[in-house]
Short mmCIF file of C-alpha atoms in Angstrom, two decimals:
data_model
loop_
_atom_site.label_atom_id
_atom_site.label_comp_id
_atom_site.label_asym_id
_atom_site.label_seq_id
_atom_site.Cartn_x
_atom_site.Cartn_y
_atom_site.Cartn_z
CA MET A 1386 -121.95 -33.35 -67.43
CA LEU A 1387 -120.91 -34.76 -70.83
CA GLN A 1388 -123.32 -32.43 -72.62
CA GLY A 1389 -121.74 -29.42 -70.88
CA PHE A 1390 -118.26 -30.59 -71.86
CA LYS A 1391 -119.41 -31.13 -75.45
CA ASN A 1392 -120.87 -27.61 -75.56
CA PHE A 1393 -117.62 -26.21 -74.16
CA ILE A 1394 -115.47 -28.00 -76.73
CA MET A 1395 -117.71 -27.14 -79.66
CA ARG A 1396 -117.69 -23.42 -78.90
CA GLY A 1397 -115.90 -21.49 -81.61
CA ASN A 1398 -113.33 -19.91 -79.32
CA VAL A 1399 -111.94 -23.21 -78.04
CA VAL A 1400 -111.63 -24.73 -81.51
CA GLU A 1401 -110.06 -21.57 -82.91
CA LEU A 1402 -107.62 -21.44 -80.02
CA ALA A 1403 -106.59 -25.07 -80.57
CA VAL A 1404 -106.02 -24.42 -84.27
CA ALA A 1405 -104.03 -21.28 -83.47
CA VAL A 1406 -101.77 -23.17 -81.06
CA VAL A 1407 -101.05 -25.93 -83.58
CA ILE A 1408 -100.41 -23.53 -86.46
CA GLY A 1409 -98.38 -21.24 -84.20
CA GLY A 1410 -96.14 -24.13 -83.17
CA ALA A 1411 -95.53 -25.13 -86.77
CA PHE A 1412 -94.99 -21.52 -87.80
CA GLY A 1413 -92.60 -20.98 -84.90
CA ALA A 1414 -90.56 -23.98 -86.08
CA ILE A 1415 -90.25 -22.45 -89.55
CA VAL A 1416 -89.11 -19.08 -88.22
CA THR A 1417 -86.74 -20.73 -85.76
CA ALA A 1418 -85.15 -22.72 -88.58
CA LEU A 1419 -84.82 -19.53 -90.64
CA VAL A 1420 -83.13 -17.73 -87.77
CA ASP A 1421 -80.89 -20.68 -86.81
CA HIS A 1422 -79.75 -21.48 -90.33
CA LEU A 1423 -79.67 -18.09 -92.03
CA ILE A 1424 -79.60 -15.13 -89.66
CA ASN A 1425 -77.41 -16.56 -86.90
CA PRO A 1426 -74.68 -17.74 -89.32
CA LEU A 1427 -74.64 -14.26 -90.88
CA ILE A 1428 -74.17 -12.71 -87.45
CA GLY A 1429 -71.72 -15.49 -86.56
CA ALA A 1430 -69.48 -14.29 -89.38
CA PHE A 1431 -68.68 -11.28 -87.21
CA VAL A 1432 -68.15 -13.28 -84.01
CA PRO A 1433 -64.63 -14.51 -83.22
CA SER A 1434 -65.70 -18.14 -82.85
CA GLY A 1435 -67.66 -18.10 -86.12
CA ASN A 1436 -70.78 -19.49 -84.43
CA LEU A 1437 -73.15 -17.24 -82.54
CA GLU A 1438 -74.38 -20.04 -80.26
CA SER A 1439 -70.85 -20.87 -79.10
CA TRP A 1440 -69.90 -17.26 -78.37
CA VAL A 1441 -69.06 -17.00 -74.66
CA ILE A 1442 -67.55 -14.33 -72.50
CA THR A 1443 -65.09 -15.76 -70.00
CA PHE A 1444 -64.51 -14.22 -66.58
CA PRO A 1445 -62.05 -15.41 -63.98
CA GLY A 1446 -63.80 -17.12 -61.10
CA LEU A 1447 -62.73 -18.00 -57.60
CA PHE A 1448 -61.64 -21.53 -58.54
CA ASP A 1449 -62.26 -21.79 -62.27
CA GLU A 1450 -63.15 -19.61 -65.21
CA VAL A 1451 -66.82 -18.70 -65.62
CA ASN A 1452 -68.33 -18.73 -69.10
CA PHE A 1453 -71.38 -16.64 -69.94
CA GLY A 1454 -73.12 -17.88 -73.09
CA ILE A 1455 -73.89 -14.46 -74.50
CA GLY A 1456 -74.34 -15.93 -78.00
CA GLY A 1457 -77.23 -18.13 -76.89
CA ILE A 1458 -78.96 -15.16 -75.32
CA ILE A 1459 -78.50 -13.02 -78.42
CA SER A 1460 -79.74 -15.90 -80.56
CA ALA A 1461 -82.87 -16.29 -78.41
CA VAL A 1462 -83.59 -12.54 -78.62
CA ILE A 1463 -83.17 -12.56 -82.41
CA ASN A 1464 -85.42 -15.60 -82.64
CA PHE A 1465 -88.11 -13.92 -80.53
CA LEU A 1466 -87.95 -10.67 -82.51
CA ALA A 1467 -88.12 -12.54 -85.81
CA ILE A 1468 -91.18 -14.52 -84.71
CA ALA A 1469 -92.85 -11.38 -83.33
CA LEU A 1470 -92.17 -9.47 -86.56
CA VAL A 1471 -93.53 -12.22 -88.78
CA VAL A 1472 -96.63 -12.69 -86.59
CA TYR A 1473 -97.24 -8.95 -86.71
CA LEU A 1474 -96.82 -8.74 -90.48
CA VAL A 1475 -98.74 -11.91 -91.31
CA LEU A 1476 -101.51 -11.88 -88.69
CA VAL A 1477 -101.92 -8.61 -86.81
CA MET A 1478 -101.67 -6.11 -89.67
CA PRO A 1479 -104.09 -7.96 -91.98
CA MET A 1480 -106.58 -8.46 -89.14
CA ASN A 1481 -106.43 -4.75 -88.26
CA LYS A 1482 -107.02 -3.81 -91.91
CA LEU A 1483 -109.93 -6.26 -92.09
CA ALA A 1484 -111.46 -4.80 -88.93
CA GLU A 1485 -111.11 -1.27 -90.35
CA ARG A 1486 -112.82 -2.31 -93.59
CA ARG A 1487 -115.65 -3.99 -91.71
CA ALA A 1488 -116.12 -0.91 -89.56
CA ALA A 1489 -116.13 1.33 -92.63
CA ARG A 1490 -118.73 -0.87 -94.34
CA ALA A 1491 -120.86 -0.86 -91.22
CA GLY A 1492 -120.65 2.93 -91.05
CA VAL A 1493 -118.89 2.95 -87.72
CA VAL A 1494 -116.61 5.94 -87.40
CA GLU A 1495 -114.04 6.15 -84.64
CA GLU A 1496 -114.65 9.11 -82.40
CA ALA A 1497 -111.85 11.57 -81.95
CA PRO A 1498 -110.41 11.52 -78.46
CA ALA A 1499 -111.67 14.23 -76.13
CA PRO A 1500 -109.42 17.29 -76.14
CA THR A 1501 -107.16 17.79 -73.17
CA GLN A 1502 -107.57 20.67 -70.78
CA GLU A 1503 -104.65 22.49 -72.35
CA GLU A 1504 -106.11 22.13 -75.83
CA LEU A 1505 -109.45 23.52 -74.64
CA LEU A 1506 -107.73 26.50 -73.02
CA ILE A 1507 -105.80 27.19 -76.23
CA GLN A 1508 -109.05 27.10 -78.22
CA ILE A 1509 -110.74 29.49 -75.76
CA ARG A 1510 -107.75 31.84 -75.92
CA ASP A 1511 -107.81 31.84 -79.71
CA LEU A 1512 -111.57 32.51 -79.79
CA LEU A 1513 -111.23 35.40 -77.35
CA ALA A 1514 -108.39 36.87 -79.38
CA LYS A 1515 -110.46 36.57 -82.55
CA GLN A 1516 -113.42 38.33 -80.88
CA GLN A 1517 -111.24 41.22 -79.68
CA ALA A 1518 -109.67 41.74 -83.11
#
């Protein structure tokens, strides 16, 4: 049982996943700090309260006023989009380029997708018109 667990832990995928989670958490903290301390204050300059997080929309309720924290929601969306953009630019794009280079070195060429039925009919029509001319 211990040998099976050791084999499971020592597999490359598990170790790589653990490293990715740790680095992703640290990277997320950096991007969150950037958004909280740079981007949100810039947006907060255009918000009446001056702070995006404290921006609320107040509606009259049955007994009391109801506050919707729209600023917190906008801040969370901006934070998510910033993290997604940075992950795409730093990780996804370089990995895609690397995969393309490896495929080119290996001589693997992506096949063109099969033509649709409409495209085939257009080609047949054009060939028939060329033969008649």
